[in-house]
Coordinates of C-alpha atoms in Angstrom, one line a residue:
Chain A
M1 CA 148.7 198.9 135.4
F2 CA 146.7 198.5 138.7
N3 CA 149.5 196.7 140.4
F4 CA 152.0 199.4 139.5
N5 CA 154.0 196.7 137.5
W6 CA 155.3 199.5 135.4
L7 CA 157.3 200.7 138.6
S8 CA 158.7 196.9 139.2
G9 CA 162.1 197.9 137.3
V10 CA 162.6 200.6 139.9
S11 CA 165.2 199.5 142.5
V12 CA 164.5 199.4 146.4
A13 CA 167.3 202.1 146.6
W14 CA 165.4 204.5 144.3
G15 CA 162.0 203.6 146.4
K16 CA 164.0 204.6 149.6
F17 CA 165.2 207.9 148.0
I18 CA 161.6 208.7 146.8
T19 CA 160.3 207.7 150.3
I20 CA 163.0 210.0 151.9
M21 CA 161.9 212.9 149.4
A22 CA 158.3 212.6 150.8
F23 CA 159.7 213.8 154.2
I24 CA 162.0 216.5 152.9
A25 CA 159.5 217.9 150.4
P26 CA 157.0 219.1 153.2
M27 CA 160.0 220.2 155.4
I28 CA 161.2 222.6 152.7
F29 CA 157.7 223.9 152.2
A30 CA 157.5 224.4 156.0
L31 CA 160.7 226.4 155.8
T32 CA 159.6 228.8 153.0
M33 CA 156.6 230.0 155.3
K34 CA 156.4 233.4 156.5
K35 CA 157.4 233.8 160.1
K36 CA 154.4 235.9 160.9
Y37 CA 152.1 232.9 159.5
I38 CA 154.2 230.3 161.7
Y39 CA 153.8 232.3 164.7
Q40 CA 149.9 233.3 164.2
G41 CA 148.0 233.3 167.5
A42 CA 151.4 232.5 169.5
D43 CA 151.5 234.1 173.2
D44 CA 155.1 235.5 172.4
G45 CA 158.1 235.2 169.8
V46 CA 160.4 232.7 171.8
W47 CA 162.3 230.6 169.5
W48 CA 160.8 227.2 170.4
R49 CA 157.5 228.5 169.4
N50 CA 159.1 228.7 165.8
L51 CA 157.3 225.7 164.2
K52 CA 159.8 225.4 161.4
I53 CA 162.4 224.0 164.1
W54 CA 159.7 221.3 165.3
V55 CA 159.3 220.3 161.5
V56 CA 163.3 219.9 161.2
V57 CA 163.7 218.0 164.2
I58 CA 160.8 215.5 163.4
V59 CA 162.0 215.1 159.6
A60 CA 165.6 214.6 160.8
V61 CA 164.7 211.5 163.1
Q62 CA 162.5 210.1 160.0
V63 CA 165.2 210.5 157.6
A64 CA 167.8 208.8 160.0
I65 CA 165.4 205.9 160.6
Y66 CA 164.8 205.4 156.7
L67 CA 168.5 205.6 156.0
F68 CA 169.2 203.0 158.6
F69 CA 166.4 200.4 157.8
Chain B
M1 CA 146.6 185.7 184.8
L2 CA 146.1 188.9 187.0
N3 CA 146.6 188.7 190.7
G4 CA 145.7 191.1 193.4
I5 CA 148.1 194.1 192.9
D6 CA 147.4 193.8 189.0
Y7 CA 143.5 194.2 189.9
T8 CA 144.3 197.0 192.0
I9 CA 146.1 198.7 189.5
V10 CA 143.4 198.4 186.8
L11 CA 140.6 199.5 189.3
L12 CA 142.7 202.6 190.4
Y13 CA 143.1 203.5 186.7
F14 CA 139.4 203.1 186.2
A15 CA 138.5 205.4 189.2
G16 CA 140.8 208.0 188.2
I17 CA 139.5 208.3 184.5
L18 CA 135.9 208.6 185.9
W19 CA 136.9 211.3 188.0
M20 CA 138.4 213.2 185.2
G21 CA 135.2 213.0 183.4
Y22 CA 133.1 214.2 186.3
Y23 CA 135.5 217.1 187.0
F24 CA 135.4 218.2 183.6
K25 CA 131.4 218.4 183.6
N26 CA 131.9 221.7 185.4
F27 CA 133.5 223.3 182.5
V28 CA 130.5 222.3 179.9
H29 CA 128.0 225.2 179.3
T30 CA 127.5 225.5 175.7
S31 CA 127.5 223.4 172.9
T32 CA 130.9 224.8 171.7
D33 CA 132.2 223.6 175.3
Y34 CA 131.1 220.4 174.7
F35 CA 131.8 219.7 171.0
L36 CA 134.9 221.9 170.7
A37 CA 136.1 222.1 174.4
G38 CA 135.3 225.9 174.5
K39 CA 138.3 226.2 172.5
T40 CA 140.4 225.9 175.6
L41 CA 142.7 222.9 174.8
P42 CA 146.6 223.4 175.0
F43 CA 148.7 221.9 172.0
W44 CA 150.2 219.2 174.2
A45 CA 146.9 217.7 175.2
I46 CA 145.5 217.7 171.7
G47 CA 148.7 216.1 170.3
M48 CA 148.7 213.3 172.7
S49 CA 144.9 212.6 172.3
I50 CA 145.5 212.5 168.3
V51 CA 148.0 209.7 168.8
V52 CA 145.9 207.8 171.2
T53 CA 142.8 208.2 169.3
D54 CA 144.7 206.5 166.3
I55 CA 146.2 203.5 168.3
G56 CA 143.3 201.3 169.8
A57 CA 143.3 198.4 171.9
V58 CA 143.1 196.1 168.8
D59 CA 146.4 197.6 167.4
F60 CA 148.1 196.5 170.4
I61 CA 147.4 192.9 169.3
G62 CA 147.3 193.5 165.6
L63 CA 150.4 195.7 165.1
T64 CA 152.4 193.5 167.1
G65 CA 151.0 190.5 165.1
Q66 CA 151.8 191.9 161.7
A67 CA 155.3 192.9 162.8
Y68 CA 155.7 189.2 164.0
R69 CA 154.7 188.0 160.6
Y70 CA 156.0 190.8 158.1
G71 CA 158.6 192.8 160.2
I72 CA 159.5 196.3 160.7
V73 CA 157.9 197.2 157.6
V74 CA 154.4 197.7 159.5
G75 CA 156.4 200.8 160.9
N76 CA 155.7 202.5 157.7
F77 CA 152.0 203.0 158.9
D78 CA 153.2 205.5 161.5
W79 CA 156.1 206.9 159.8
I80 CA 155.8 207.5 156.0
G81 CA 152.2 206.7 156.5
S82 CA 151.6 209.5 159.0
V83 CA 154.3 212.2 159.6
P84 CA 154.4 213.9 156.0
A85 CA 150.8 214.1 156.1
M86 CA 150.6 215.4 159.8
I87 CA 153.1 218.2 158.8
L88 CA 150.9 219.3 155.8
A89 CA 147.9 219.0 158.1
A90 CA 149.4 221.1 161.0
L91 CA 150.7 224.0 158.5
V92 CA 148.3 224.0 155.8
F93 CA 145.0 222.5 156.6
V94 CA 144.3 223.0 160.5
P95 CA 144.9 226.9 160.1
Y96 CA 142.5 226.7 157.1
Y97 CA 139.8 224.9 158.8
W98 CA 140.3 227.2 162.0
R99 CA 140.0 230.4 159.9
A100 CA 136.9 229.1 157.9
G101 CA 135.2 228.7 161.3
V102 CA 133.8 225.1 160.7
F103 CA 132.8 222.4 163.3
T104 CA 132.9 219.4 161.2
I105 CA 134.3 218.2 157.8
P106 CA 130.6 217.6 156.4
E107 CA 129.9 221.0 157.2
Y108 CA 133.0 222.3 155.2
L109 CA 131.7 220.3 152.3
G110 CA 128.3 221.4 152.5
R111 CA 129.3 225.2 152.2
R112 CA 131.7 224.6 149.5
Y113 CA 129.4 222.0 147.6
N114 CA 125.9 221.4 148.1
I115 CA 123.5 219.5 150.8
Y116 CA 123.7 216.3 149.1
V117 CA 127.4 216.1 149.3
R118 CA 127.3 217.2 153.0
T119 CA 124.6 214.6 153.8
I120 CA 126.2 211.5 151.9
H121 CA 129.4 212.4 153.8
A122 CA 128.1 212.8 157.2
C123 CA 125.5 209.5 156.8
V124 CA 128.6 207.6 155.7
W125 CA 130.8 208.6 158.4
L126 CA 127.9 208.3 161.0
L127 CA 127.5 204.6 159.8
I128 CA 131.3 203.8 159.9
L129 CA 131.8 205.3 163.5
T130 CA 128.6 203.6 164.7
L131 CA 129.4 200.1 163.5
N132 CA 132.7 200.5 164.5
L133 CA 132.1 200.9 168.0
G134 CA 130.3 197.9 168.4
I135 CA 133.1 196.0 166.7
I136 CA 135.7 197.8 168.7
L137 CA 133.8 196.6 171.8
W138 CA 133.5 193.0 170.8
A139 CA 136.9 192.5 169.6
S140 CA 138.5 193.7 172.9
G141 CA 135.7 191.7 174.8
V142 CA 136.7 188.6 172.9
L143 CA 140.4 189.2 173.7
L144 CA 139.8 190.0 177.6
S145 CA 137.9 186.7 177.5
E146 CA 140.6 184.7 176.0
L147 CA 143.2 186.1 178.1
M148 CA 141.4 186.4 181.4
G149 CA 138.5 184.3 181.1
W150 CA 136.1 187.3 181.8
S151 CA 132.7 187.2 180.3
I152 CA 132.7 189.1 177.1
M153 CA 129.5 191.1 177.7
A154 CA 130.8 192.0 181.2
S155 CA 133.9 193.5 179.7
I156 CA 131.8 195.3 177.1
V157 CA 129.4 196.8 179.8
L158 CA 132.0 197.6 181.9
T159 CA 134.1 199.6 179.4
A160 CA 130.7 201.0 177.9
V161 CA 129.7 202.4 181.2
V162 CA 133.0 204.2 182.1
V163 CA 133.6 205.7 178.5
G164 CA 129.9 206.5 178.3
L165 CA 129.7 208.4 181.6
Y166 CA 133.0 210.6 180.9
T167 CA 132.2 211.4 177.5
I168 CA 128.5 212.3 178.1
L169 CA 129.5 214.6 181.2
G170 CA 132.7 216.2 180.1
G171 CA 132.4 216.3 176.2
L172 CA 135.6 217.0 174.1
S173 CA 137.5 218.5 177.2
A174 CA 137.2 215.1 179.2
V175 CA 137.9 213.0 176.0
V176 CA 141.1 214.8 175.3
M177 CA 142.3 214.9 178.7
T178 CA 141.6 211.4 179.6
D179 CA 143.5 210.7 176.5
V180 CA 146.4 212.3 178.0
I181 CA 146.3 210.0 181.0
Q182 CA 145.7 207.0 178.6
L183 CA 148.7 207.9 176.4
V184 CA 150.9 208.1 179.5
V185 CA 149.7 204.6 180.7
M186 CA 149.9 203.1 177.4
F187 CA 153.4 204.2 176.8
I188 CA 154.4 203.0 180.2
G189 CA 153.1 199.6 179.6
A190 CA 154.5 199.5 176.0
I191 CA 157.9 200.7 177.5
A192 CA 157.9 197.9 180.1
V193 CA 157.3 195.2 177.6
L194 CA 160.2 196.7 175.3
I195 CA 162.7 197.0 177.8
L196 CA 162.1 193.7 179.5
G197 CA 161.9 191.9 176.1
L198 CA 165.4 193.3 174.9
W199 CA 166.7 192.5 178.2
Q200 CA 165.9 188.9 177.9
L201 CA 167.1 188.6 174.2
G202 CA 170.3 190.3 175.1
G203 CA 169.7 193.5 173.2
W204 CA 169.2 194.7 169.7
G205 CA 171.9 193.2 168.0
A206 CA 171.1 189.6 169.6
M207 CA 167.4 190.1 168.4
V208 CA 168.7 190.8 164.8
D209 CA 170.8 187.9 164.9
K210 CA 168.4 185.5 166.3
I211 CA 165.7 186.7 164.0
S212 CA 167.9 186.2 161.0
S213 CA 169.0 182.8 162.0
L214 CA 165.5 181.5 161.7
G215 CA 165.5 181.3 158.0
P216 CA 165.5 183.1 154.7
Q217 CA 161.9 183.9 155.1
Y218 CA 163.0 186.5 157.7
A219 CA 165.6 188.2 155.5
D220 CA 163.4 191.3 155.0
H221 CA 162.0 191.5 158.5
F222 CA 164.5 194.6 159.2
S223 CA 163.5 196.4 155.9
L224 CA 161.4 199.4 155.8
I225 CA 161.4 199.4 151.9
L226 CA 160.3 196.3 149.9
S227 CA 160.5 195.6 146.3
P228 CA 157.0 195.4 144.5
N229 CA 158.1 192.0 143.0
K230 CA 158.1 190.5 146.6
N231 CA 155.0 188.6 147.7
T232 CA 154.2 191.1 150.5
P233 CA 151.1 193.2 151.1
Y234 CA 153.2 196.2 151.8
P235 CA 155.5 196.9 148.8
W236 CA 156.9 200.3 148.6
T237 CA 154.8 201.3 145.9
G238 CA 151.7 200.5 147.8
I239 CA 152.9 202.3 150.7
F240 CA 154.1 205.2 149.0
F241 CA 151.0 205.9 146.4
G242 CA 148.4 204.3 148.6
L243 CA 149.4 205.1 152.2
A244 CA 151.5 208.0 151.9
L245 CA 149.9 209.9 149.1
V246 CA 146.0 209.0 149.8
L247 CA 145.1 207.2 153.1
A248 CA 147.5 209.2 155.4
P249 CA 146.2 212.7 154.2
A250 CA 142.6 211.4 154.1
Y251 CA 143.1 210.4 157.8
F252 CA 144.8 213.6 158.9
I253 CA 143.2 215.9 157.0
A254 CA 139.6 214.6 156.3
N255 CA 139.0 212.7 159.6
Q256 CA 136.3 214.4 161.8
A257 CA 138.1 212.8 165.3
I258 CA 141.4 214.5 164.3
V259 CA 140.3 217.9 163.1
Q260 CA 137.8 218.3 165.8
R261 CA 140.5 218.1 168.4
S262 CA 142.6 220.9 166.5
L263 CA 139.6 223.1 166.3
G264 CA 139.3 222.9 170.0
A265 CA 142.6 224.6 170.5
I266 CA 143.2 227.9 172.7
N267 CA 144.2 229.7 169.5
E268 CA 145.7 229.0 166.0
W269 CA 149.4 228.7 166.9
H270 CA 148.0 225.8 169.6
A271 CA 146.1 224.3 166.7
K272 CA 149.1 224.0 164.4
A273 CA 151.4 223.0 167.1
S274 CA 149.0 220.1 168.3
V275 CA 149.5 218.2 165.2
L276 CA 153.2 218.8 164.9
W277 CA 153.4 217.4 168.6
G278 CA 151.4 214.4 167.7
A279 CA 153.8 213.7 164.7
F280 CA 156.7 213.7 166.9
L281 CA 155.1 211.4 169.6
K282 CA 153.6 209.2 166.6
M283 CA 157.3 208.3 165.6
F284 CA 157.5 206.4 168.9
I285 CA 154.5 204.1 168.0
P286 CA 156.6 201.6 165.8
I287 CA 159.4 201.3 168.6
L288 CA 156.7 200.6 171.2
F289 CA 154.3 198.5 169.2
V290 CA 156.4 197.1 166.4
V291 CA 159.5 196.2 168.0
P292 CA 157.5 194.0 170.7
G293 CA 156.4 192.0 167.5
L294 CA 160.0 191.5 166.9
I295 CA 161.1 190.6 170.2
A296 CA 158.0 187.9 170.4
L297 CA 159.6 186.5 167.2
G298 CA 163.0 186.2 168.6
L299 CA 161.7 184.6 172.0
I300 CA 158.7 182.8 170.8
P301 CA 159.4 181.6 167.1
G302 CA 156.8 179.3 165.5
I303 CA 153.6 181.1 166.6
E304 CA 151.1 180.1 163.9
D305 CA 148.7 183.3 164.3
G306 CA 150.8 186.5 164.6
D307 CA 147.8 188.0 166.8
R308 CA 148.9 185.6 169.6
A309 CA 152.3 186.8 169.7
F310 CA 151.3 189.9 172.2
P311 CA 149.5 187.9 174.8
A312 CA 152.3 185.0 174.6
L313 CA 154.8 187.9 175.3
I314 CA 153.0 189.1 178.3
R315 CA 152.9 185.9 179.7
Q316 CA 156.3 185.0 179.2
L317 CA 157.8 188.6 180.2
L318 CA 156.0 190.4 182.7
P319 CA 155.9 190.0 186.7
P320 CA 153.1 190.8 188.8
G321 CA 152.1 194.3 188.9
M322 CA 153.5 194.9 185.4
T323 CA 150.8 192.8 183.8
G324 CA 148.1 194.9 185.5
L325 CA 149.9 198.1 184.2
V326 CA 149.6 196.5 180.6
F327 CA 146.3 195.6 181.0
A328 CA 145.5 199.3 182.2
A329 CA 147.2 200.4 179.0
F330 CA 145.1 198.0 177.1
F331 CA 141.9 199.5 178.5
A332 CA 143.4 203.0 177.8
G333 CA 143.8 201.9 174.1
L334 CA 140.1 200.6 174.1
M335 CA 139.0 203.8 175.8
S336 CA 140.5 206.3 173.7
S337 CA 138.9 204.8 170.4
V338 CA 135.7 204.4 171.9
D339 CA 135.5 208.0 173.5
S340 CA 136.7 209.5 170.1
A341 CA 134.0 207.7 167.9
L342 CA 131.4 208.7 170.3
N343 CA 132.3 212.3 170.5
S344 CA 132.8 212.8 166.9
A345 CA 129.7 210.8 166.0
A346 CA 127.5 212.8 168.3
T347 CA 129.1 216.0 166.9
I348 CA 128.2 215.1 163.3
W349 CA 124.7 214.0 164.3
T350 CA 123.9 217.3 166.2
K351 CA 125.5 219.8 163.7
D352 CA 125.1 218.0 160.4
I353 CA 121.7 215.9 160.7
Y354 CA 119.8 217.1 163.9
E355 CA 120.3 221.0 163.3
R356 CA 120.1 220.8 159.5
F357 CA 117.0 218.4 159.0
I358 CA 115.1 218.1 162.2
K359 CA 115.3 221.3 164.2
R360 CA 116.8 224.6 163.1
D361 CA 117.3 227.7 165.2
A362 CA 116.7 226.0 168.5
T363 CA 118.7 227.2 171.7
D364 CA 122.4 226.3 172.1
L365 CA 121.2 224.6 175.3
H366 CA 118.9 222.2 173.4
Y367 CA 121.8 221.3 170.7
L368 CA 124.2 220.7 174.0
R369 CA 121.2 218.2 175.4
V370 CA 120.9 216.6 172.0
G371 CA 124.6 216.0 171.8
R372 CA 124.7 214.3 175.3
L373 CA 121.6 212.5 174.5
F374 CA 122.8 211.1 171.2
T375 CA 125.9 209.9 173.0
G376 CA 124.1 208.0 175.3
V377 CA 121.9 206.4 172.8
L378 CA 124.9 205.6 170.7
I379 CA 126.9 203.7 173.6
I380 CA 123.8 201.8 174.3
F381 CA 123.3 200.9 170.6
A382 CA 127.0 199.8 170.4
V383 CA 126.7 197.5 173.4
L384 CA 123.8 196.0 172.1
S385 CA 125.0 195.6 168.6
A386 CA 128.4 194.3 169.8
P387 CA 127.4 190.6 169.7
I388 CA 126.3 191.0 166.2
S389 CA 129.9 191.2 164.8
D390 CA 130.2 187.5 166.1
L391 CA 127.6 186.3 163.7
F392 CA 129.4 187.8 160.5
E393 CA 132.8 186.5 160.0
G394 CA 135.1 189.2 158.8
I395 CA 132.8 192.0 159.5
Y396 CA 135.5 194.1 160.9
L397 CA 137.3 193.5 157.4
Y398 CA 134.0 195.0 155.8
I399 CA 133.7 198.0 157.9
Q400 CA 137.6 198.9 157.1
T401 CA 136.6 198.1 153.4
I402 CA 133.7 200.4 153.6
F403 CA 136.1 203.1 155.2
S404 CA 138.9 202.8 152.4
I405 CA 136.5 202.9 149.5
F406 CA 135.2 206.2 151.0
Q407 CA 138.5 207.8 151.8
G408 CA 140.2 208.3 148.5
P409 CA 137.4 210.1 146.8
T410 CA 136.7 212.3 150.0
L411 CA 140.3 213.4 149.8
A412 CA 140.1 214.3 146.0
I413 CA 137.0 216.6 146.4
L414 CA 138.2 218.0 149.6
L415 CA 141.7 219.1 147.9
L416 CA 139.8 220.3 144.7
G417 CA 137.3 222.3 147.0
M418 CA 140.0 223.9 148.8
F419 CA 142.4 224.7 146.0
W420 CA 140.8 225.0 142.8
R421 CA 138.0 227.7 142.6
R422 CA 136.5 226.3 139.5
T423 CA 135.3 223.1 141.3
T424 CA 131.5 223.1 141.2
Q425 CA 128.9 221.8 143.4
W426 CA 128.1 219.1 140.6
G427 CA 131.8 218.2 139.9
G428 CA 132.2 217.5 144.0
L429 CA 129.0 215.4 143.9
A430 CA 130.1 213.6 141.0
G431 CA 133.7 213.1 142.1
L432 CA 132.5 211.7 145.4
V433 CA 129.8 209.4 144.2
G434 CA 131.8 208.3 141.1
G435 CA 135.0 207.6 143.2
I436 CA 133.1 205.5 145.5
C437 CA 131.5 203.4 142.6
V438 CA 135.0 203.0 141.1
A439 CA 136.5 201.8 144.5
T440 CA 133.7 199.2 144.7
I441 CA 134.2 197.9 141.4
L442 CA 137.9 197.4 142.0
Y443 CA 137.0 195.8 145.3
L444 CA 134.5 193.3 143.6
L445 CA 137.3 192.6 140.7
K446 CA 140.3 192.5 143.1
S447 CA 141.1 188.9 142.4
T448 CA 141.1 189.4 138.7
L449 CA 142.8 193.0 138.8
F450 CA 145.3 192.7 141.6
T451 CA 148.2 190.4 142.0
I452 CA 148.4 190.8 146.0
D453 CA 145.5 189.4 148.2
D454 CA 144.6 192.7 150.1
P455 CA 145.1 195.4 147.6
F456 CA 143.4 198.3 149.9
L457 CA 146.4 200.6 149.4
Y458 CA 146.2 200.5 145.7
I459 CA 142.6 200.7 145.6
A460 CA 142.8 203.9 147.8
W461 CA 145.1 205.3 145.1
W462 CA 142.9 204.4 142.2
S463 CA 139.7 205.6 143.8
F464 CA 141.4 209.0 144.6
M465 CA 142.4 209.6 140.9
S466 CA 139.1 208.8 139.9
G467 CA 137.2 210.8 142.3
M468 CA 139.8 213.7 141.0
I469 CA 139.3 213.0 137.5
I470 CA 135.5 212.7 137.3
A471 CA 135.1 216.0 139.7
V472 CA 137.5 217.9 137.3
V473 CA 135.8 216.8 134.2
V474 CA 132.1 217.6 135.7
S475 CA 133.5 220.9 136.9
L476 CA 134.6 221.8 133.5
V477 CA 131.3 221.1 131.8
T478 CA 129.0 223.0 134.6
A479 CA 128.7 226.5 135.4
P480 CA 131.4 228.0 137.7
E481 CA 130.1 228.7 141.3
P482 CA 129.5 232.4 142.1
L483 CA 132.4 234.3 143.9
D484 CA 130.2 235.1 146.7
K485 CA 129.2 231.6 147.5
I486 CA 132.8 230.3 147.5
R487 CA 134.2 233.4 149.3
G488 CA 136.3 232.4 152.3
L489 CA 136.0 228.6 151.3
V490 CA 139.0 228.4 148.9
Y491 CA 142.6 228.3 150.3
G492 CA 143.8 231.9 149.1
M493 CA 140.5 233.2 150.1
V494 CA 140.3 232.1 153.5
L495 CA 143.8 232.9 154.5
H496 CA 144.8 235.7 152.7
D497 CA 141.3 237.8 152.7
V498 CA 141.5 240.5 155.3
E499 CA 137.8 241.5 155.2
M500 CA 136.9 237.7 155.6
Q501 CA 139.3 237.3 158.4
N502 CA 138.0 240.5 160.1
K503 CA 134.4 239.2 159.7
L504 CA 135.2 235.8 161.1
Q505 CA 137.1 237.1 164.2
D506 CA 134.0 239.3 165.1
K507 CA 131.7 236.3 164.9
L508 CA 134.1 234.3 166.9
A509 CA 134.3 237.2 169.6
E510 CA 130.5 237.3 169.4
E511 CA 130.1 233.6 170.3

């Protein structure tokens, strides 16, 4: 049990899928946040201060890396 | 190994860093200025500081060496082992700490649970940070001695004097702003190694072909996801459950050095953006420090000890001038680790031990002086204790072990305290102590319970689960906390309580 032997039958492909979902899940969570909360404290409402865009860019790069390797 | 131009570059780097520390002294007038940079830090500086705090001089050698032995799978520590946790830290936890108005993680735990939890957490952190300082200094001194023929103690004293001076004078502002320079220097040095190495190998494709031709044992060197059935310390199950779900969130959510930087931001948006900017930069770390390990394997196969790969690569690749730059980058990594540990330890000592148990209600100037004095005492202690590291083989491993034993249970009670109102002070205390006990037992029995040699990822997961279960059970059998006590400390009651937030804004305005 301690060695996660019960997961030894899960393929590497599924391992990759689960790992990629670990990136996607926080991104979806971020996308559901209210605009007011995301911009809280910002000097103005310009597009690049939208932190949701930052999250999408970061996750897109990470998913591409995990798909490739 | 260094010639005149290399020494000039290293000396210029030292002079520049010292000047910055002296410059930022002018902005330190209160304890908030010293510990939280007067809440004036922009997101880009904090994000760069977070990254460089995480990557030390030893990582230059360690990451490259691990990549030489195990391949690109080591990159998981900076990708899946950082990025998702940093996104959650940025958008959930940093705003939470910001709005709760705390200085330190132990301070939060003390307010949410009780003085025992706060003191245990503060003492363990203080112990780890203090011992770690001596070890970092010694490991780097040994490395410089092997590479350059310098005296170990001379390297240690030189580093300690420079870092000690700018940290004592400038506090968190100096730490963060020098970290910015250190990150730039580190990145330039690493990029130089990367470009020259790939150029000499004939490009990425040629490197893959070269390593693949070395034999079947290198077949997984370009795979990020490895089966748990393989004999590797980094199976995907350990990476996912131990690293991504426990150690990474514990590091980015419960680590004083990381949280303290974000709390020094200009406003809440900068605090959130700083961690996301850090996550963006973090994505480059495996490219800059893991790929050179693969380059070393392609260029110089057959090195017995992976930790020798990076020095060997420098010797083979870099022309005069460039070597000085990489050494400046090495010092940058060393200093950024030492200054962060110093500043965090001084904050915990002053806020959680001195102000709580030794002298309450003193003037702000008094606490500022205590913080500076403790920073000075700590760096002297680190220099004097550094040679002790040499007497105990594997002491670095022991410290890392203590650290990982502590991480899982801390994260468990932190999450429960934030998100479940029913968690009681006794549940928190039992979860922390019980989880640490379970982790210790697992470590002592690791050779019989686990199939891999160093199962710290699995132990992190099981100690987290144990801490969580114990805290829940004990909370359910003890009396609930009064609403007044937990007001402003549980997630919904911090972020969405208008009255609480108005009071907090008034308090911050008074400060």
